[in-house]
PDB file of C-alpha atoms and ligand atoms in Angstrom:
ATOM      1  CA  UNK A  26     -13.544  18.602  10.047  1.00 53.00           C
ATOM      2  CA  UNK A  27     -15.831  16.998   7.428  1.00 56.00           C
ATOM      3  CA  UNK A  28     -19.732  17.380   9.688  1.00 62.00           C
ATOM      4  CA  UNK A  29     -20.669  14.126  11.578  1.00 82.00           C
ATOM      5  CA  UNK A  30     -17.825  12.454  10.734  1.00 93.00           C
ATOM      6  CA  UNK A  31     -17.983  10.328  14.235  1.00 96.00           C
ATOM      7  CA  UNK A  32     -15.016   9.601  16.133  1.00 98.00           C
ATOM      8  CA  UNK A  33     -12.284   7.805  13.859  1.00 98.00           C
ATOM      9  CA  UNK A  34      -8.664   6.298  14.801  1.00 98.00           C
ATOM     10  CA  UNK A  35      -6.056   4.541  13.107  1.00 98.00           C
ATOM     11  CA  UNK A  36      -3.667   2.110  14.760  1.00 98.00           C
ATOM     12  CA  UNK A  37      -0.363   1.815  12.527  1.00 98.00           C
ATOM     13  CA  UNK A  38       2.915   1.906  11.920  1.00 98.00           C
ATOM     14  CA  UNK A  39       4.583   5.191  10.093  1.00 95.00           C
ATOM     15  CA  UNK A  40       6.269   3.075   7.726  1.00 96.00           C
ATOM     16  CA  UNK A  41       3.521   0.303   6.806  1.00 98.00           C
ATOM     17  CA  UNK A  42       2.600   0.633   3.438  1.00 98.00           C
ATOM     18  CA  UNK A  43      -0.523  -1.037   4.219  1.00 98.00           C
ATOM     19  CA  UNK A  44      -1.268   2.079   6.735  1.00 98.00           C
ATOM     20  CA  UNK A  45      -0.221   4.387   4.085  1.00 98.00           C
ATOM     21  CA  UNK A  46      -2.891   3.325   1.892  1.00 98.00           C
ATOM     22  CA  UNK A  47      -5.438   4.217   4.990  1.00 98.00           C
ATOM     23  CA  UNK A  48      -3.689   7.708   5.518  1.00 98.00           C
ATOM     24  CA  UNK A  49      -4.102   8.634   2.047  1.00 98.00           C
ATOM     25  CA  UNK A  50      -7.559   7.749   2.022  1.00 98.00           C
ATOM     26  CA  UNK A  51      -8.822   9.695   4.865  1.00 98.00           C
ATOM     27  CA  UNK A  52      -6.659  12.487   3.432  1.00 98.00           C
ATOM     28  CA  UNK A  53      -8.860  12.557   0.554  1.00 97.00           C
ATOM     29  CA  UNK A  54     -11.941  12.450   1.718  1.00 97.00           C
ATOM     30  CA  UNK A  55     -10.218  15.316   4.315  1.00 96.00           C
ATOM     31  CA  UNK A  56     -11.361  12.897   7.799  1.00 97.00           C
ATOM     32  CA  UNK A  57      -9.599  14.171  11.159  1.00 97.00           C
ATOM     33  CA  UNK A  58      -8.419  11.157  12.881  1.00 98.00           C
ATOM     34  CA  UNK A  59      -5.772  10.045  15.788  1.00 98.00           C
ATOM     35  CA  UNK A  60      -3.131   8.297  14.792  1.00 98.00           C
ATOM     36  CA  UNK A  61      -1.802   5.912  17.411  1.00 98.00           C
ATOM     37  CA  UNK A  62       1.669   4.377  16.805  1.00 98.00           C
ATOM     38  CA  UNK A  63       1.702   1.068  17.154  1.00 98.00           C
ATOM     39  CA  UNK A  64       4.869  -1.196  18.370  1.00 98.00           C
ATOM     40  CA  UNK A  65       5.067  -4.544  16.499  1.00 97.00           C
ATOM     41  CA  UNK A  66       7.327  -5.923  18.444  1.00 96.00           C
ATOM     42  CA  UNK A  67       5.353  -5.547  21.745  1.00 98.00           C
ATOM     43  CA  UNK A  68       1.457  -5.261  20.532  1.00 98.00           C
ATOM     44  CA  UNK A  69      -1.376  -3.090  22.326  1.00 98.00           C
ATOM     45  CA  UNK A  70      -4.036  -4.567  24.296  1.00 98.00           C
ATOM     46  CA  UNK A  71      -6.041  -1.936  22.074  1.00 97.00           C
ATOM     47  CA  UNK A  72      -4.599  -3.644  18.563  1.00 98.00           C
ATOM     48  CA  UNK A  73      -4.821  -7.237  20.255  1.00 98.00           C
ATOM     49  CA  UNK A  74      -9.070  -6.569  20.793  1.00 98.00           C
ATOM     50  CA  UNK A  75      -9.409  -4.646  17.500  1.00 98.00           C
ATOM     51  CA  UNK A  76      -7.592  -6.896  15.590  1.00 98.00           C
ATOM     52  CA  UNK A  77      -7.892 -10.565  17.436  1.00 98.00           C
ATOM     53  CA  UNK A  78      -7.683 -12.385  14.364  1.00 98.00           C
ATOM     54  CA  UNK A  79      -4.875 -11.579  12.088  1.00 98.00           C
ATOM     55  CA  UNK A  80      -2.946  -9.085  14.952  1.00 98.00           C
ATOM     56  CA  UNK A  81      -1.710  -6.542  12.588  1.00 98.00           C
ATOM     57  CA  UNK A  82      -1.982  -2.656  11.794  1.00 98.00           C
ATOM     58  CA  UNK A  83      -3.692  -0.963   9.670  1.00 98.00           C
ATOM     59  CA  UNK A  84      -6.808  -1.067  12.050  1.00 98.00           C
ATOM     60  CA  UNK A  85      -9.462   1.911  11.357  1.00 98.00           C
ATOM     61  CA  UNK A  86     -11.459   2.540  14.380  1.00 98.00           C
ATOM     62  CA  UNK A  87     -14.936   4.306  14.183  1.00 98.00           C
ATOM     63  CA  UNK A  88     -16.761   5.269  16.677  1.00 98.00           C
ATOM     64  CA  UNK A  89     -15.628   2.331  18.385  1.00 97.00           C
ATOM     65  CA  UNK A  90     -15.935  -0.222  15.758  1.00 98.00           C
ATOM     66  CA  UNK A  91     -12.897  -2.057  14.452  1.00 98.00           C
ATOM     67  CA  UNK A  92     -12.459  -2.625  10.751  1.00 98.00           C
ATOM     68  CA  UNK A  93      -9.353  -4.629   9.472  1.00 98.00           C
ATOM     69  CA  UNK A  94      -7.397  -5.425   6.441  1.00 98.00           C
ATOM     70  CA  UNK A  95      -6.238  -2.359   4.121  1.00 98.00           C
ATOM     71  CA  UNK A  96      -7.864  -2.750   1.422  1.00 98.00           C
ATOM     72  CA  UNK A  97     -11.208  -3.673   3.112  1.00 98.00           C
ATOM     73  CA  UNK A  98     -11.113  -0.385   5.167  1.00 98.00           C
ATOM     74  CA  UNK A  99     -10.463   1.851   2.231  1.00 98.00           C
ATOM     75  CA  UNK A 100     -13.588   0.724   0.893  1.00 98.00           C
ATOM     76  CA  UNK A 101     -15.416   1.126   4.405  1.00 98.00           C
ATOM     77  CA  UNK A 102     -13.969   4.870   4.274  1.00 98.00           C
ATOM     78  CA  UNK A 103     -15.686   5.452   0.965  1.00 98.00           C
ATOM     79  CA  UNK A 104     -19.089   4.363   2.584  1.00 97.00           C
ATOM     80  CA  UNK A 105     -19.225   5.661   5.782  1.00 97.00           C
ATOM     81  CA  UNK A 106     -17.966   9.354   4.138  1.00 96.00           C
ATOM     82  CA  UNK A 107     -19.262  11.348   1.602  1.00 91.00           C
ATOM     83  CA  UNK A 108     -17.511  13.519  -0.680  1.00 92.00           C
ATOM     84  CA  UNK A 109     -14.288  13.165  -3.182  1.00 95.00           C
ATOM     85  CA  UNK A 110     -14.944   9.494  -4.473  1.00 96.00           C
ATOM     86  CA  UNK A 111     -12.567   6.706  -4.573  1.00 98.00           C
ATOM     87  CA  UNK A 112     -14.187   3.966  -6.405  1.00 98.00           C
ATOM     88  CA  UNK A 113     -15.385   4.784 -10.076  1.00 96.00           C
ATOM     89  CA  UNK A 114     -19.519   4.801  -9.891  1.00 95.00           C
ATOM     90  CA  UNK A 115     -20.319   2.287 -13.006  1.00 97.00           C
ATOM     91  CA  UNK A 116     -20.637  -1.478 -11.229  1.00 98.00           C
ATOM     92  CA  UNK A 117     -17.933  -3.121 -14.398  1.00 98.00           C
ATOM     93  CA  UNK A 118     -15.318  -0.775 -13.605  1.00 97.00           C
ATOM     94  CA  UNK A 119     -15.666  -0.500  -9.725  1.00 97.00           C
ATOM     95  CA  UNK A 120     -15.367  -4.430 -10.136  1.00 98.00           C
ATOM     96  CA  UNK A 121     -12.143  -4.050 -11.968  1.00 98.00           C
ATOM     97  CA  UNK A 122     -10.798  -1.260  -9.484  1.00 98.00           C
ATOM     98  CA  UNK A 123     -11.160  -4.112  -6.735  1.00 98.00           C
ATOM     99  CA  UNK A 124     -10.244  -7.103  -9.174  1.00 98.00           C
ATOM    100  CA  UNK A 125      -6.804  -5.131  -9.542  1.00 98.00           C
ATOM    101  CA  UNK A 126      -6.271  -4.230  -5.902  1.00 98.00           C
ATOM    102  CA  UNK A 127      -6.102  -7.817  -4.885  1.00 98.00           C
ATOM    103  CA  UNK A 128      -3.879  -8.017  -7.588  1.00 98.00           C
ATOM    104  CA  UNK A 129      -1.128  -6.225  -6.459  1.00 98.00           C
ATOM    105  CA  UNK A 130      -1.737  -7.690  -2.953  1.00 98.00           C
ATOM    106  CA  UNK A 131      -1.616 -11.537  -4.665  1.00 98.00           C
ATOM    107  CA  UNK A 132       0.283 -11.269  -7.299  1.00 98.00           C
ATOM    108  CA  UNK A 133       2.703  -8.454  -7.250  1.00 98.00           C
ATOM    109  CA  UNK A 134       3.760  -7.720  -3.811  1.00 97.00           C
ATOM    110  CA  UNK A 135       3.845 -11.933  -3.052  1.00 97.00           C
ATOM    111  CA  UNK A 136       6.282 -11.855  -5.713  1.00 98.00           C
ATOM    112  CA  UNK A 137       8.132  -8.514  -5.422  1.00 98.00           C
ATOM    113  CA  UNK A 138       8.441  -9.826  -1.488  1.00 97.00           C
ATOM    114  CA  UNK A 139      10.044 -13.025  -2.526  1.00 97.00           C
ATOM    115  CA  UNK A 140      12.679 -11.481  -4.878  1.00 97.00           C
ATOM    116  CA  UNK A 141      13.625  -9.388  -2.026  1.00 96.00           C
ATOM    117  CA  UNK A 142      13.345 -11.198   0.984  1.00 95.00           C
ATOM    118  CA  UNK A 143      14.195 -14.990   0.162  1.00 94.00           C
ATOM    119  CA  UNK A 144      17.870 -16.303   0.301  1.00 90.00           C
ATOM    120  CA  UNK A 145      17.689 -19.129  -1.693  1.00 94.00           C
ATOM    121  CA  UNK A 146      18.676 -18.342  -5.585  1.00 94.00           C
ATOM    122  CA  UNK A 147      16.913 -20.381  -7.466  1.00 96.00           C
ATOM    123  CA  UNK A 148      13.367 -18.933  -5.111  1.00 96.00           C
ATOM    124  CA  UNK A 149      14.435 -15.407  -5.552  1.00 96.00           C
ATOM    125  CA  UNK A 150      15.574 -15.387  -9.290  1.00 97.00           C
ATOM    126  CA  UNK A 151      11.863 -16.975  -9.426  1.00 98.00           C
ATOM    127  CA  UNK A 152      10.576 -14.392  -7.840  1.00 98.00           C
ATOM    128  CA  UNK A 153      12.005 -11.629  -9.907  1.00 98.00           C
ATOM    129  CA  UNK A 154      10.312 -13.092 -12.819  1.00 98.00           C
ATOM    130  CA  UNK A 155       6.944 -13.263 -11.115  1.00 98.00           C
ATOM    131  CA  UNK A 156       7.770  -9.543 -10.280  1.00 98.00           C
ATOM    132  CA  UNK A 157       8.575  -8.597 -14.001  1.00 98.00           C
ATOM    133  CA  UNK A 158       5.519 -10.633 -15.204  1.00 98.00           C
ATOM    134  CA  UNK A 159       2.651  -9.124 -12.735  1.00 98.00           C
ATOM    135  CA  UNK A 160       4.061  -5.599 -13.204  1.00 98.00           C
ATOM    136  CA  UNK A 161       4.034  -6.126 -17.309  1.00 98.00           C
ATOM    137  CA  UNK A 162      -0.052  -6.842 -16.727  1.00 98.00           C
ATOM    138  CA  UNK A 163      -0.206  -3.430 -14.927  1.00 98.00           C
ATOM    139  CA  UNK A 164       1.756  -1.588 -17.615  1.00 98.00           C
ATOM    140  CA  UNK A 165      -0.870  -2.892 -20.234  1.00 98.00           C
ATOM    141  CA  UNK A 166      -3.817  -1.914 -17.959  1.00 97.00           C
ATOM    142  CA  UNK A 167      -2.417   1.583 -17.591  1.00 97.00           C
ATOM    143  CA  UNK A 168      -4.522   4.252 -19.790  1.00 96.00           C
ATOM    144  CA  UNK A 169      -4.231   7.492 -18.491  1.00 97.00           C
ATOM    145  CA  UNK A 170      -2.309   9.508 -16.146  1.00 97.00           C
ATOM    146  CA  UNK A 171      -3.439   7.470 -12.761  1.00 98.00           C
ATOM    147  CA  UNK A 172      -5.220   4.508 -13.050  1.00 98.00           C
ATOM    148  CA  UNK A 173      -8.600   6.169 -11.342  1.00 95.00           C
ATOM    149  CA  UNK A 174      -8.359   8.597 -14.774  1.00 96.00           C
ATOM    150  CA  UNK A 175      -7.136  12.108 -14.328  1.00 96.00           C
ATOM    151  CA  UNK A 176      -7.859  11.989 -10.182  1.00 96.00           C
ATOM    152  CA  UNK A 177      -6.431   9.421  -7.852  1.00 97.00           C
ATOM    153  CA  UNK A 178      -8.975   6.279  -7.341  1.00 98.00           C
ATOM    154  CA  UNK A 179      -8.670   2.784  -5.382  1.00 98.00           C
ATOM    155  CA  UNK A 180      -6.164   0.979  -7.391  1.00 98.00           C
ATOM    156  CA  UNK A 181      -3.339   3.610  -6.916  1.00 98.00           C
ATOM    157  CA  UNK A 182      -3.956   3.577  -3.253  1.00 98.00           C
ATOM    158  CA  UNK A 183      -3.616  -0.088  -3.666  1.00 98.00           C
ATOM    159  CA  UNK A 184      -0.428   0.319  -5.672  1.00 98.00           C
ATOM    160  CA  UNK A 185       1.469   3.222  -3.596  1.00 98.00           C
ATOM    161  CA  UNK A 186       3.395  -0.109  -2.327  1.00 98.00           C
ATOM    162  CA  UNK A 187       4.571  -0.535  -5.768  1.00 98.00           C
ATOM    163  CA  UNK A 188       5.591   3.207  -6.358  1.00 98.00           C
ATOM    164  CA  UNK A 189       7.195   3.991  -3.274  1.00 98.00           C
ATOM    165  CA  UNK A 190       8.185   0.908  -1.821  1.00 98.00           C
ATOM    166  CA  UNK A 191       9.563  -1.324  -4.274  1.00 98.00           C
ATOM    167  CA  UNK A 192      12.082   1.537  -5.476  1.00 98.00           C
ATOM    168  CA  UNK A 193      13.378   1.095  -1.416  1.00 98.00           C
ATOM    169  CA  UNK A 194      13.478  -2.378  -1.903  1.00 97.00           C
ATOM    170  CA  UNK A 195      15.875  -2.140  -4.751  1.00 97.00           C
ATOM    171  CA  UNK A 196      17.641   0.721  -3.619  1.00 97.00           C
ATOM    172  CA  UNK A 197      18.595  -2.172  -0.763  1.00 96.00           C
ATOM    173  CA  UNK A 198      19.226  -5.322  -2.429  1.00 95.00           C
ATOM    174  CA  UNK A 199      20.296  -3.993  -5.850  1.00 95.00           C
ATOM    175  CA  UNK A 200      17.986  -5.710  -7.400  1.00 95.00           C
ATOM    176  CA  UNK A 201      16.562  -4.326 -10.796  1.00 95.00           C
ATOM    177  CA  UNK A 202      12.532  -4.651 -10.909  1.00 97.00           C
ATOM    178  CA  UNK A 203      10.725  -2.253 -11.639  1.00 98.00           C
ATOM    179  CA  UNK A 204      12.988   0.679 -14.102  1.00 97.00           C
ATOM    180  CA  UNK A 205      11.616   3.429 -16.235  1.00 98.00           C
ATOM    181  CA  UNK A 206      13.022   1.384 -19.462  1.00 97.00           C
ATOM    182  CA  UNK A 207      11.430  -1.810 -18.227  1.00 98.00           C
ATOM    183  CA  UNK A 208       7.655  -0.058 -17.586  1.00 98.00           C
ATOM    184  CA  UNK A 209       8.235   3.468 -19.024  1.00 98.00           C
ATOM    185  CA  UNK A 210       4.085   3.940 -18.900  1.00 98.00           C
ATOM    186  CA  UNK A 211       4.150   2.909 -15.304  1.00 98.00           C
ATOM    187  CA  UNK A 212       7.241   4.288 -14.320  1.00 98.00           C
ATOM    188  CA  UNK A 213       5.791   7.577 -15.235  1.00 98.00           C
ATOM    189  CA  UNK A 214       2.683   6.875 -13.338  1.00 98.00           C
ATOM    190  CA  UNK A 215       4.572   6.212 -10.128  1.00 98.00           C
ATOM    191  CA  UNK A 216       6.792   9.724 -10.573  1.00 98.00           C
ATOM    192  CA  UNK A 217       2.902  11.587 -11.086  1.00 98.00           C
ATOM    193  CA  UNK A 218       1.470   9.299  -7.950  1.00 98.00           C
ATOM    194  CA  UNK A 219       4.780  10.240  -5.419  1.00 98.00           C
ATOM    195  CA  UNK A 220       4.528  13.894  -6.373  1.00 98.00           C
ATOM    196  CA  UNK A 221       1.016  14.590  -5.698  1.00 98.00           C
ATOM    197  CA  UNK A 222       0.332  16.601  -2.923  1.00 97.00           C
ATOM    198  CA  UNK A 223      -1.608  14.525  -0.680  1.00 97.00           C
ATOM    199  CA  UNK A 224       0.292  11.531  -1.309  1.00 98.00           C
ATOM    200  CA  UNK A 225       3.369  13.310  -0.762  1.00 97.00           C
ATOM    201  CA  UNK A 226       2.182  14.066   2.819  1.00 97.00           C
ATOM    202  CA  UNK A 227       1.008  10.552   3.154  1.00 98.00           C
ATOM    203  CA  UNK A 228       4.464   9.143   2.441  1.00 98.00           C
ATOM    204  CA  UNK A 229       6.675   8.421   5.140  1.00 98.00           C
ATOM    205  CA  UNK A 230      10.103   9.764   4.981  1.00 98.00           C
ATOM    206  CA  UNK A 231      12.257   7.637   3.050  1.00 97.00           C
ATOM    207  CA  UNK A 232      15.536   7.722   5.239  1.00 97.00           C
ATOM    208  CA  UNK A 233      14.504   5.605   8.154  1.00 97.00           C
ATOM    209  CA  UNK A 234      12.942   3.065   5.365  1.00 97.00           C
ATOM    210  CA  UNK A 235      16.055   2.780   3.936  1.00 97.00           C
ATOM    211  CA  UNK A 236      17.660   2.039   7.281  1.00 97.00           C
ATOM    212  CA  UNK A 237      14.610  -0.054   8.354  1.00 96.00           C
ATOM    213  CA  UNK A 238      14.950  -2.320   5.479  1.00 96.00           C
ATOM    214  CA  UNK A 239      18.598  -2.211   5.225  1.00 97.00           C
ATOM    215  CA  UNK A 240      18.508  -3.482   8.602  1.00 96.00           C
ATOM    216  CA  UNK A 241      16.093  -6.393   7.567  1.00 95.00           C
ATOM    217  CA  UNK A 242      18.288  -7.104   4.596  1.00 94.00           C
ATOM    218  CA  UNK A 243      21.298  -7.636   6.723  1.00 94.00           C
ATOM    219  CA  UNK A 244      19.563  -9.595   9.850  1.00 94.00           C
ATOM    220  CA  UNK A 245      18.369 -12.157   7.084  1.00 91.00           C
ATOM    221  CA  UNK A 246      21.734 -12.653   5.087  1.00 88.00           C
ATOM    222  CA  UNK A 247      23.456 -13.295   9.170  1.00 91.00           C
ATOM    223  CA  UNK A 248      20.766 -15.924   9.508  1.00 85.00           C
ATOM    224  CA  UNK A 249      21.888 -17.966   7.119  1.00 72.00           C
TER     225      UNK A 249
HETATM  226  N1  GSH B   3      -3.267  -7.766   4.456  1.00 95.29           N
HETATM  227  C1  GSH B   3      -2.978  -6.819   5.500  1.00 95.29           C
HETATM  228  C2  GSH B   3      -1.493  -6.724   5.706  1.00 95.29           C
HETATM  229  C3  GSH B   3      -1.124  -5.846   6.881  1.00 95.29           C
HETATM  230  C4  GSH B   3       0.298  -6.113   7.376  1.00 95.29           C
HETATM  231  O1  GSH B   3       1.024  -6.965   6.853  1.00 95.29           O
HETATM  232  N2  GSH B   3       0.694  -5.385   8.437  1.00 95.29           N
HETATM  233  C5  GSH B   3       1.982  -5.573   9.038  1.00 95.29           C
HETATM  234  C6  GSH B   3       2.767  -4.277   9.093  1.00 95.29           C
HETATM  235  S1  GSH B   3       3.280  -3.775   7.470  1.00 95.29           S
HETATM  236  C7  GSH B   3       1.795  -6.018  10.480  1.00 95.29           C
HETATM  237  O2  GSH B   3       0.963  -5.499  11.200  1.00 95.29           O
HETATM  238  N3  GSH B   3       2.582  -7.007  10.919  1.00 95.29           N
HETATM  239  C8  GSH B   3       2.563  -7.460  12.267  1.00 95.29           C
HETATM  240  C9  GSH B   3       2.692  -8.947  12.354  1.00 95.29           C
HETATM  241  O3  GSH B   3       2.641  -9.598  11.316  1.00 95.29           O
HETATM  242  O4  GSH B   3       2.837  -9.440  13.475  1.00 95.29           O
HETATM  243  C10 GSH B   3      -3.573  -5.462   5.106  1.00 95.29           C
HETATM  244  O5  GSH B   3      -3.755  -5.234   3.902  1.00 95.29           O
HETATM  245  O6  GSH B   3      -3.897  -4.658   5.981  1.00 95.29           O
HETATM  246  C1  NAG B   4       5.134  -3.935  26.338  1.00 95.29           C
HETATM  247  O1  NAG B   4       4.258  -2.852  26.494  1.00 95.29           O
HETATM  248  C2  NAG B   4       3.650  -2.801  27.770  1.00 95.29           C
HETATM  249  C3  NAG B   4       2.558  -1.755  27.750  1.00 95.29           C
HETATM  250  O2  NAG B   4       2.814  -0.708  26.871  1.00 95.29           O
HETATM  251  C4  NAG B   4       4.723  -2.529  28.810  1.00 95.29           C
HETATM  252  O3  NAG B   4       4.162  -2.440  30.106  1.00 95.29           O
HETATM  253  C5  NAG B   4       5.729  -3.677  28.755  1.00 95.29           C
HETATM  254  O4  NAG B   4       6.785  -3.423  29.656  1.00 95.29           O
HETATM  255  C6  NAG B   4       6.275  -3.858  27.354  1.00 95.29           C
HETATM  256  N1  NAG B   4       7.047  -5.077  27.314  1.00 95.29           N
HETATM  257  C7  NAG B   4       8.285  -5.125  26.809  1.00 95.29           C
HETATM  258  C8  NAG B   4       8.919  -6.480  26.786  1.00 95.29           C
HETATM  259  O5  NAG B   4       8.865  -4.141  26.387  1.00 95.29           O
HETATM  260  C1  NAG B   5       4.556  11.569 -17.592  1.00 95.29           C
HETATM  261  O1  NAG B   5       4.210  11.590 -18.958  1.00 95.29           O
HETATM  262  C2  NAG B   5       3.573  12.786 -19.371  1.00 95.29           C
HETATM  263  C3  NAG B   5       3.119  12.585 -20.805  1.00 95.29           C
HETATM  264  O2  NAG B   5       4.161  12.062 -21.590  1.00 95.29           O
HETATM  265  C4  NAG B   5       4.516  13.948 -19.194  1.00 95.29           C
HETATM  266  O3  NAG B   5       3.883  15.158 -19.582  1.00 95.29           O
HETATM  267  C5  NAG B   5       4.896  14.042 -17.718  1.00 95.29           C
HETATM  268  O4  NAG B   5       5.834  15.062 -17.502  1.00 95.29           O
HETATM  269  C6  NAG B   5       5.462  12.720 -17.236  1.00 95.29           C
HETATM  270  N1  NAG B   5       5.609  12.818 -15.776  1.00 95.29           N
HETATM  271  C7  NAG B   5       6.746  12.540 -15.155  1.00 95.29           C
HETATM  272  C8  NAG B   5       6.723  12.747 -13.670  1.00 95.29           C
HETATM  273  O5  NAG B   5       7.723  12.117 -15.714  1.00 95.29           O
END
């Protein structure tokens, strides 16, 4: 256990890749926490005081103190612990590292989410192209083997959703966004990010995603 590292708890879901990017965060800067499972569809009392305002998981508790929003607690973790950086040190490029974060949370997942998970044609055909656009500006901002440089930094926490996830997504709906001839440079990226070791163990398993989303899929194209 890392010294003085204070009492710290996570309130998820396995499969949230917005929990993910918490996981793999503590992982790195090797934090022992409890994980406490979360049911979405019937909420805590503990996630309902945590998280009042927006009601949803990740929630990182320390020592008693709540702190919300994925990307916002990633940042808390590098803070409050010392050891194995996840933000670069110069001000310019930590600035970019969080510029591109809420990128991928704007941009590419609003549109990735549409493609997938909108009925209407004309929205989802719009969406795809969104998808194809915002992924093309990560492809050009990609210069070395992660985006954090040789070691894994903020933005591909931030972008685990885009390597793990979106392959599910398509895998589902059959739609074809993000392929290695499309975005070989980022394609490649996403093959080096899945297979490291601590992301690997970070990543949960892909069967019941499959089925979860599947699932999804199928619930929405009955409700029309
Ligand atoms: N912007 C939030 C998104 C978190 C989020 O969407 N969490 C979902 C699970 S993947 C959730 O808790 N949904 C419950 C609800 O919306 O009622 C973050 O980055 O933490
Ligand atoms: C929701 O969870 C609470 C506490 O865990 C439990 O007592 C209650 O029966 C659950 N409600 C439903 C509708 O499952
Ligand atoms: C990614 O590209 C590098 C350099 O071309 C190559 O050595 C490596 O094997 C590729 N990784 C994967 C997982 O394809």
């Amino acid at each position: 256990m890392a010294e003085n590292q204070g009492e710290v708890k996570l309130l998820g879901v396995r499969g949230s890749p917005f929990v993910c990017r918490v996981v793999i965060a503590l992982k790195l800067k090797g934090i022992e926490y409890e994980f406490i499972e979360e049911n979405l569809g019937n909420k805590s009392d503990l996630l309902l005081k945590y998280n009042p305002i927006h009601k949803k998981v990740p929630v990182l508790v320390h020592n008693e103190k709540p702190v919300s929003e994925s990307l916002i607690i990633v940042e808390y973790i590098e803070e409050a612990f010392k050891g194995n950086p996840i933000l670069p040190t110069e001000p310019y490029q930590r600035a970019l590292a969080r510029f591109w974060s809420k990128f991928i949370d704007d941009k590419v997942f609003a549109a990735v989410r549409k493609a997938v998970f909108t009925l209407d044609e004309v929205e989802r055909e719009k969406g795809v192209e969104e998808s194809l656009e915002a992924l093309q500006f990560l492809e050009n901002e990609l210069k070395s083997k992660f985006f954090g440089g040789d070691e894994i930094g903020f933005l591909d926490i931030a972008a685990t959703i885009i390597a793990y996830w979106v392959p599910i997504f398509q895998e589902v709906t059959g739609l074809q966004i993000f392929t290695s001839d499309k975005f070989p440079k980022l394609y490649n990226w996403s093959q080096e990010l899945i297979n490291h070791p601590i992301i690997k163990e970070s990543l949960p398993p892909r069967e019941p995603l499959l089925a979860f989303f599947k699932g999804r899929i199928e619930a929405l194209s009955a409700s029309k």
